[in-house]
Tab-separated table of C-alpha atoms and ligand atoms in Angstrom:
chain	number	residue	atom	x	y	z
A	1	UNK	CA	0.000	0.000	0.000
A	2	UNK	CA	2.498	2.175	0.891
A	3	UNK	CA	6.632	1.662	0.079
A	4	UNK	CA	9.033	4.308	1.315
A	5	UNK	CA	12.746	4.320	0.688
A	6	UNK	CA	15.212	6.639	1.814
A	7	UNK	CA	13.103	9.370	2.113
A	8	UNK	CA	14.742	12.774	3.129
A	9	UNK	CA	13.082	15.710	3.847
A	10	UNK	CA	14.086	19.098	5.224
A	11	UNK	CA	11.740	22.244	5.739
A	12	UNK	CA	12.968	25.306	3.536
A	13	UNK	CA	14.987	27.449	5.312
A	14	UNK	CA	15.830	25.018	8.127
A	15	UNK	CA	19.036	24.209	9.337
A	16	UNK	CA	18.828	20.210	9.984
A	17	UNK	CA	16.748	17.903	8.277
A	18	UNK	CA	13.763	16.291	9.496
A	19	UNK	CA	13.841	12.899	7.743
A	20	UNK	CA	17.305	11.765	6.669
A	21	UNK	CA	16.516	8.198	5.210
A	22	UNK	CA	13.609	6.783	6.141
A	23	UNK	CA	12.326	3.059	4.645
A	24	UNK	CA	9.314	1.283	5.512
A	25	UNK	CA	6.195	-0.008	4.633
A	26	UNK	CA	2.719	-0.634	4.999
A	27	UNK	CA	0.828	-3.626	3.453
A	28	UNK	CA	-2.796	-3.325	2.361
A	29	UNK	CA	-5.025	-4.331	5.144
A	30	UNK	CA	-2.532	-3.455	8.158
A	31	UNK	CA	-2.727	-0.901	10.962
A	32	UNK	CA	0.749	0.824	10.980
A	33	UNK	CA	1.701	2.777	13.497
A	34	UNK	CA	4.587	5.486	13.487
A	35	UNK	CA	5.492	6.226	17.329
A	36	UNK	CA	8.230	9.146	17.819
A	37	UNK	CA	8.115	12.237	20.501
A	38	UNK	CA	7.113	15.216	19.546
A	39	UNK	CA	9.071	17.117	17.214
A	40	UNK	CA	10.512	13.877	15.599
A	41	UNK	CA	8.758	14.086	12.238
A	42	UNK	CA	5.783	11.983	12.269
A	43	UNK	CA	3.206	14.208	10.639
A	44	UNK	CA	5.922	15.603	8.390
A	45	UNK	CA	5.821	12.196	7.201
A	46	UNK	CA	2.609	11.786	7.057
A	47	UNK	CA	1.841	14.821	5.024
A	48	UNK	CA	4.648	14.247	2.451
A	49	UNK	CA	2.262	10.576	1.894
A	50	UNK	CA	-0.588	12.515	1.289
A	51	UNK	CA	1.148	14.769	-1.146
A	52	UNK	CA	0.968	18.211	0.710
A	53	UNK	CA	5.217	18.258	0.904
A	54	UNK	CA	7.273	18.395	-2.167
A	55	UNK	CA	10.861	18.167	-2.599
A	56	UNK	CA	11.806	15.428	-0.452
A	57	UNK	CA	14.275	13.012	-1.485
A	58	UNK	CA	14.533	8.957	-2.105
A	59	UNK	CA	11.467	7.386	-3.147
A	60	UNK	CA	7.461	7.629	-1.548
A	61	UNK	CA	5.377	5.214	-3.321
A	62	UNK	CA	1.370	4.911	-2.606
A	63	UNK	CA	-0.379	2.673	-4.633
A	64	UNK	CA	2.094	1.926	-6.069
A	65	UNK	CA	2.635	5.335	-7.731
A	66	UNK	CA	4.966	7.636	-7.210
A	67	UNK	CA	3.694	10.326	-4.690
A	68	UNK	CA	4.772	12.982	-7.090
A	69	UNK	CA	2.660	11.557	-10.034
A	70	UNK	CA	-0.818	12.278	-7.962
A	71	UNK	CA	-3.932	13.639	-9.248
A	72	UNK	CA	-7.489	14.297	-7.755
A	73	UNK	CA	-8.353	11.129	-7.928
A	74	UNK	CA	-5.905	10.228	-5.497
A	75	UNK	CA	-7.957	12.142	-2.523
A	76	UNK	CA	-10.658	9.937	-3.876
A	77	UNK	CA	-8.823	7.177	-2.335
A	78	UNK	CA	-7.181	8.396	0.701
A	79	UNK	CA	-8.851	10.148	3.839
A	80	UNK	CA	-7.148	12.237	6.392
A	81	UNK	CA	-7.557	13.208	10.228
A	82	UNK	CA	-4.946	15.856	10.993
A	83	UNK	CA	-3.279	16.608	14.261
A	84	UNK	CA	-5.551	19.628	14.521
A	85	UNK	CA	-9.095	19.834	13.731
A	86	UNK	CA	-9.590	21.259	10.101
A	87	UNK	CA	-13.571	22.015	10.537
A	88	UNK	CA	-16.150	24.920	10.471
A	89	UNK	CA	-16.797	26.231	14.176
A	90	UNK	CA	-20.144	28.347	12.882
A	91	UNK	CA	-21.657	25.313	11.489
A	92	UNK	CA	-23.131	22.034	13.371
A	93	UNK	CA	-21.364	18.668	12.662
A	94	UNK	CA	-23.698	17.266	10.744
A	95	UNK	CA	-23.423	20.303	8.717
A	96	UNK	CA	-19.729	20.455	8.605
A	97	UNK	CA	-19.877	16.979	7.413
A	98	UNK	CA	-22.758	17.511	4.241
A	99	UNK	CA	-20.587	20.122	3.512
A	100	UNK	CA	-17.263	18.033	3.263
A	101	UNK	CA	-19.079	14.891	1.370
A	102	UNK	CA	-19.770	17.817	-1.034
A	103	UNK	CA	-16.177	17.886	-2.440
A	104	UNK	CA	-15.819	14.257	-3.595
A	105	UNK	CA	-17.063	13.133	-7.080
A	106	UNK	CA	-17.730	9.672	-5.378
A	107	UNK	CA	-20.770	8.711	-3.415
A	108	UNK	CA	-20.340	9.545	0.328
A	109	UNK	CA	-21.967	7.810	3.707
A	110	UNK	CA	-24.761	9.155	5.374
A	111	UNK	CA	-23.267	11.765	8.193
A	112	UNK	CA	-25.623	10.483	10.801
A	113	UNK	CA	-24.271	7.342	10.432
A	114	UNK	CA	-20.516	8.593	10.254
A	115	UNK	CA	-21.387	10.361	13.726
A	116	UNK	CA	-22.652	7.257	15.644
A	117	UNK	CA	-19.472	5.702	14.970
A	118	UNK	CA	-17.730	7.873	17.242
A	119	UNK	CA	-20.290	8.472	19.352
A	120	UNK	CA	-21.369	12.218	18.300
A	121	UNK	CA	-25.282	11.500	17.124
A	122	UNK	CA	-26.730	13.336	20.136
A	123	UNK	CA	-24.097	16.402	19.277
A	124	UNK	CA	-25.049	16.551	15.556
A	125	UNK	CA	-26.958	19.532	15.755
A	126	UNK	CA	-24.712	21.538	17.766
A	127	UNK	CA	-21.954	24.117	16.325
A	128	UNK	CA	-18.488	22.974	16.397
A	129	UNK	CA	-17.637	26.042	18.253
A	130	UNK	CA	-19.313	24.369	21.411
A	131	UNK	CA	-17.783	21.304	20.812
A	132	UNK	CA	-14.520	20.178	23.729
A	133	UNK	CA	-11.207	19.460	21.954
A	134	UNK	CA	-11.713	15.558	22.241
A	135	UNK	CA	-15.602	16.089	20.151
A	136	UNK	CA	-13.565	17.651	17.390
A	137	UNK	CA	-11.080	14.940	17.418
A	138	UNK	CA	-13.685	12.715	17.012
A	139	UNK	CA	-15.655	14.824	14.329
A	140	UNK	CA	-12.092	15.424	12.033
A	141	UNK	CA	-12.134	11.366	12.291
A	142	UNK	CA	-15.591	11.584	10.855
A	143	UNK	CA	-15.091	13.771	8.136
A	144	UNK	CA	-11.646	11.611	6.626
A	145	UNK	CA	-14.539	8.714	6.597
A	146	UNK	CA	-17.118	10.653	4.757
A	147	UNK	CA	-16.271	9.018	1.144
A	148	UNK	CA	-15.411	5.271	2.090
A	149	UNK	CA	-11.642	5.818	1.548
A	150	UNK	CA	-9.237	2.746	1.504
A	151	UNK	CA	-6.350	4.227	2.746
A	152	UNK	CA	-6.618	6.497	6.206
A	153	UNK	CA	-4.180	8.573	7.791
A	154	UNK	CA	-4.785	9.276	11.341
A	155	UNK	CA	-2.541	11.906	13.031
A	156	UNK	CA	-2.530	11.683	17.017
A	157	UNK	CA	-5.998	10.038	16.631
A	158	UNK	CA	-6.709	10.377	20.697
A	159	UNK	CA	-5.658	13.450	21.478
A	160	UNK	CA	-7.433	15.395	24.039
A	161	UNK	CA	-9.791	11.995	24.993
A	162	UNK	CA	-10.064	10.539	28.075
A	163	UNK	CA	-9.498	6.723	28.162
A	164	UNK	CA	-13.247	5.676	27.521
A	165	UNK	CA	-13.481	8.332	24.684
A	166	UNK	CA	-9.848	7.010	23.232
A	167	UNK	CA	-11.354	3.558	23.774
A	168	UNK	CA	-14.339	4.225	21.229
A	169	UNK	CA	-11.690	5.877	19.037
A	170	UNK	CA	-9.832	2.511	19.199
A	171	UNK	CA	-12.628	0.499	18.819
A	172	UNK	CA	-13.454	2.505	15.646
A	173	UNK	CA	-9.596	1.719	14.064
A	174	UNK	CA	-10.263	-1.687	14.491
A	175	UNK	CA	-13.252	-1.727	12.923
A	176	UNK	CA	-12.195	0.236	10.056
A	177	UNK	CA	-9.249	-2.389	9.621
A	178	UNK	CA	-11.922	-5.167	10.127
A	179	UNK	CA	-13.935	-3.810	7.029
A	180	UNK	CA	-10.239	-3.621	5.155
A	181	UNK	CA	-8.934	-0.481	4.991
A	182	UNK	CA	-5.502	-0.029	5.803
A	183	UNK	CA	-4.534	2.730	8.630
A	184	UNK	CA	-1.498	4.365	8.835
A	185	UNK	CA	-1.553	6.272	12.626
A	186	UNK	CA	0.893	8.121	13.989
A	187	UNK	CA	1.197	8.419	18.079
A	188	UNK	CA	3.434	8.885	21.075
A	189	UNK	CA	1.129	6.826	23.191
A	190	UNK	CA	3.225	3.293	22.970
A	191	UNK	CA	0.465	1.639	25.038
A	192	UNK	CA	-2.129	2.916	22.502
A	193	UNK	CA	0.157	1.603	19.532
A	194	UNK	CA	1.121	-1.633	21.629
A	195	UNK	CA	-3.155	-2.556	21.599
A	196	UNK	CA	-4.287	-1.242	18.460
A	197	UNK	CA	-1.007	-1.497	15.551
A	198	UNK	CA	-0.361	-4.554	13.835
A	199	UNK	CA	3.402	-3.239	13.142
A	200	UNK	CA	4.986	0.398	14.620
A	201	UNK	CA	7.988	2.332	13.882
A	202	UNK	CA	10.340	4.143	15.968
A	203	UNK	CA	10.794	7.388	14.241
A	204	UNK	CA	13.868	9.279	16.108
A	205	UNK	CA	16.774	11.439	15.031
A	206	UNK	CA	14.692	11.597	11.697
A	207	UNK	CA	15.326	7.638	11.112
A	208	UNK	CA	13.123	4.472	11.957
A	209	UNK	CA	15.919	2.337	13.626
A	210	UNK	CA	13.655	-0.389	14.729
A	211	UNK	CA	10.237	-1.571	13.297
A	212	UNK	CA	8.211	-4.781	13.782
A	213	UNK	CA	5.143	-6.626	15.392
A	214	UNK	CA	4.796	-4.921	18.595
A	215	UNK	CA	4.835	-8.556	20.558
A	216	UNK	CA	7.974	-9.627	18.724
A	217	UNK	CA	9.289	-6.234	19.870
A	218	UNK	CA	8.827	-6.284	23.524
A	219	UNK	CA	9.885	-10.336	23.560
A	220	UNK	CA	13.578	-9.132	21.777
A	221	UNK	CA	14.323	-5.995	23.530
A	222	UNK	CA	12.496	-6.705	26.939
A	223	UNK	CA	13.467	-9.144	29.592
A	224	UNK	CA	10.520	-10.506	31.430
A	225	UNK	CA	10.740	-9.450	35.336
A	226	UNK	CA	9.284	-11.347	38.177
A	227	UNK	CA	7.860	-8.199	40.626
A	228	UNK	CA	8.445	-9.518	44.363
A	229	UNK	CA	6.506	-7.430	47.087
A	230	UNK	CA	7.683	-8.409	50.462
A	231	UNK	CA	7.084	-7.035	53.748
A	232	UNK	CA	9.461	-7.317	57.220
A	233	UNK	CA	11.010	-5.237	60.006
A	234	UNK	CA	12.049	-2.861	57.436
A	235	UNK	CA	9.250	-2.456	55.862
A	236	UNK	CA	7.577	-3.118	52.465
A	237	UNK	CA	10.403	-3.631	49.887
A	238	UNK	CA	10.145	-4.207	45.894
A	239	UNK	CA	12.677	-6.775	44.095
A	240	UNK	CA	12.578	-7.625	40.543
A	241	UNK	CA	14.046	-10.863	39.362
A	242	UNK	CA	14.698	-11.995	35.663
A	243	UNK	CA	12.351	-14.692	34.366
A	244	UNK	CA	14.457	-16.760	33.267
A	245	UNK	CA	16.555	-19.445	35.459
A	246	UNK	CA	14.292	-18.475	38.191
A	247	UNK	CA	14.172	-21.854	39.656
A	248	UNK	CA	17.878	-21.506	40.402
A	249	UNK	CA	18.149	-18.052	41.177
A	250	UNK	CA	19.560	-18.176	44.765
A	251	UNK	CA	18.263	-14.894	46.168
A	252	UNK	CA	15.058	-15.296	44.848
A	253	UNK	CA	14.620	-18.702	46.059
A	254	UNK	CA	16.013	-17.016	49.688
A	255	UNK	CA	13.681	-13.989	49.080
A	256	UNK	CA	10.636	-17.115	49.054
A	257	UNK	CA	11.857	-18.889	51.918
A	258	UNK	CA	12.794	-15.949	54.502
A	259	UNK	CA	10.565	-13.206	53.881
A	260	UNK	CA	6.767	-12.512	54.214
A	261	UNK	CA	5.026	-12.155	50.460
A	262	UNK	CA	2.788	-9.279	49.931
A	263	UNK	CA	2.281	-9.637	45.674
A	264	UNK	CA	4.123	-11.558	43.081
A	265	UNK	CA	3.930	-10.181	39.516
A	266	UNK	CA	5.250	-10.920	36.199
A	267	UNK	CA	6.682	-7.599	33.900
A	268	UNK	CA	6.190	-7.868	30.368
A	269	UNK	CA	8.249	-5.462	28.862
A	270	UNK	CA	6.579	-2.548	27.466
A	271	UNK	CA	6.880	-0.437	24.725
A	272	UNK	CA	8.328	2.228	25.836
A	273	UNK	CA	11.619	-0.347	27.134
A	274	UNK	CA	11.767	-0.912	23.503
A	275	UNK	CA	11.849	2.305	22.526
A	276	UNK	CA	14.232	3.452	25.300
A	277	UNK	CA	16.847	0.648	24.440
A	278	UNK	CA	16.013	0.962	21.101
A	279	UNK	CA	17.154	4.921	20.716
A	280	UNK	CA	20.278	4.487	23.317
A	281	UNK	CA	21.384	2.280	20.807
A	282	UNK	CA	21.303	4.530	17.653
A	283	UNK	CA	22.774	7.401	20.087
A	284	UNK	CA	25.636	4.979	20.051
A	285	UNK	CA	25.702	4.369	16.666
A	286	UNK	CA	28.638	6.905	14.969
B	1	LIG	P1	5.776	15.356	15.061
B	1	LIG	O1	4.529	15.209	14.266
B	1	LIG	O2	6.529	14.079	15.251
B	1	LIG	O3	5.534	16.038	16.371
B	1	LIG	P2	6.508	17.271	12.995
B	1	LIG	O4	6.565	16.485	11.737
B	1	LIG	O5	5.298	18.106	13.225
B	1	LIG	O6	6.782	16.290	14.231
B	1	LIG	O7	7.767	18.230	13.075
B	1	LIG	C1	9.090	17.774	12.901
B	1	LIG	C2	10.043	18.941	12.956
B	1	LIG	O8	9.807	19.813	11.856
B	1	LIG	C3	9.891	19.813	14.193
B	1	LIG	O9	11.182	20.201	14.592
B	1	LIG	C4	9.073	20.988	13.712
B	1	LIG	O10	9.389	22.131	14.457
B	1	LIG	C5	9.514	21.131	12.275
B	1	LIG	N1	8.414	21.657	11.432
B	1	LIG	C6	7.161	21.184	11.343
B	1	LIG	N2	6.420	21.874	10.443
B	1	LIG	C7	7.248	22.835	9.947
B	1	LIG	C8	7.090	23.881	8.967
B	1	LIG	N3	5.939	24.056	8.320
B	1	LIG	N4	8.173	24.655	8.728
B	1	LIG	C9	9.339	24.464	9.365
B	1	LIG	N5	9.564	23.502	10.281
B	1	LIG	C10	8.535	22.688	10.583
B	2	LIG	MG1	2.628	15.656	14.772
């Protein structure tokens, strides 16, 4: 669906570049997600997919074409959620929306229907301008659905939600993919990428230096932990053992036999361990 390789990109005027070879890519039917901090150059990327950035370098293929070959038909195919909402604050949603499904040659869904998706039927008929930051969030996600797209980029999808709004948001991702679209999300919420991306990408120093199945991930750069709460004279104390050998791991097995137990817990590694270990590493790198 998507094939980048050794894509460069630098803002006019700027000093550094942004993206200084950047390959991955995203198969038809997948949820990708590019995970970075802030600043690192995930909508940058984004945007240059979607055709809004010219003069990059290397090679951006969508569809198989060429970004640089793109014509109208392309926004046909492709629908987009920006970082920040891109919507009419005098208008309702609902209007916002009939006014949006206006642009596209193609047949577009019903906006009621759109809006139930994410939750926003009972807020149809109210003006943007009264809507919380997380509502238009949700509304922008709306709108990139408006004409049935295959292809959906979703910028910071969750911003501003709280966990049962992000949840819907989720749920809605999912769903999308489950109907076979392919989403390409960007995020710097690992445990949002870790539940909802079938593959992520550590963007960083304007480079992906790791990429993979989030599982796979955590199993090669994390070491399971065993968590051992116990309690004595001195009070409640934390120890973390390694997984593996535990059966012959002397002070654990001492830990068992001489002090009281409060909690035992296993540590997956998360994430964010992966990304830690896997940025120290390309620090290191000359
Ligand atoms: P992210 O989405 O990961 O937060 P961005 O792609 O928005 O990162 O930005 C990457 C870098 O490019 C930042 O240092 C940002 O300040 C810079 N940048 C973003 N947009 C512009 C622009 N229009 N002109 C110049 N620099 C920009
Ligand atoms: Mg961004």
């Amino acid at each position: 669906m998507i094939n980048i390789q050794n894509l460069g990109f630098t803002y006019p005027g700027a000093a550094t570049p942004v993206l200084s070879g950047l390959n991955f890519h995203i198969e038809q039917g997948e949820i990708y997600g590019l995970l970075g901090p802030s600043g690192s150059g995930k909508s940058t990327t984004q945007k240059i997919l979607m055709g809004l950035l010219r003069g990059f370098t290397g090679s951006a293929l969508v569809f198989d074409q060429p970004i640089e070959n793109i014509d109208r038909s392309f926004y046909e195919r492709i629908g987009v959620s920006f970082e920040l909402p891109t919507l009419y604050l005098r208008l309702t949603a609902r209007e916002n929306l009939s006014l949006f499904a206006a642009l596209y040659d193609k047949p577009t869904r019903d906006p009621m229907e759109i809006l139930k998706l994410v939750d926003l039927a009972d807020a149809a008929e109210q003006r943007v301008e009264d809507f919380s930051k997380g509502m238009k969030m949700r509304l922008n996600l709306c709108r990139s659905l408006l004409h049935d797209p295959e292809l959906l980029f979703f910028d910071e999808p969750t911003t501003g939600q709280d966990p049962a709004r992000a949840r819907i948001t989720h749920e809605l991702i999912l769903r999308l993919k489950r109907e076979g679209k392919t989403i390409f999300l960007t995020t710097h919420n690992m445990a949002e990428a870790d539940e909802i991306c079938d593959r992520v990408g550590f963007l960083t120093n304007g480079n992906i230096p790791v990429s993979g199945i989030p599982a796979d991930l955590k199993r090669q750069y994390g070491r399971p932990e065993l968590e051992v709460v116990t309690t004595g004279q001195n009070g409640v104390h934390k120890v973390r053992f390694p997984m593996e050998n535990l059966a012959d791991n002397t002070e654990f097995l001492t830990t068992l036999r001489q002090s009281e137990i409060l909690s035992l817990h296993t540590q997956e590694a998360s994430l964010d361990d992966v990304f830690i270990k896997a940025t120290a590493r390309q620090d290191k790198a000359p």
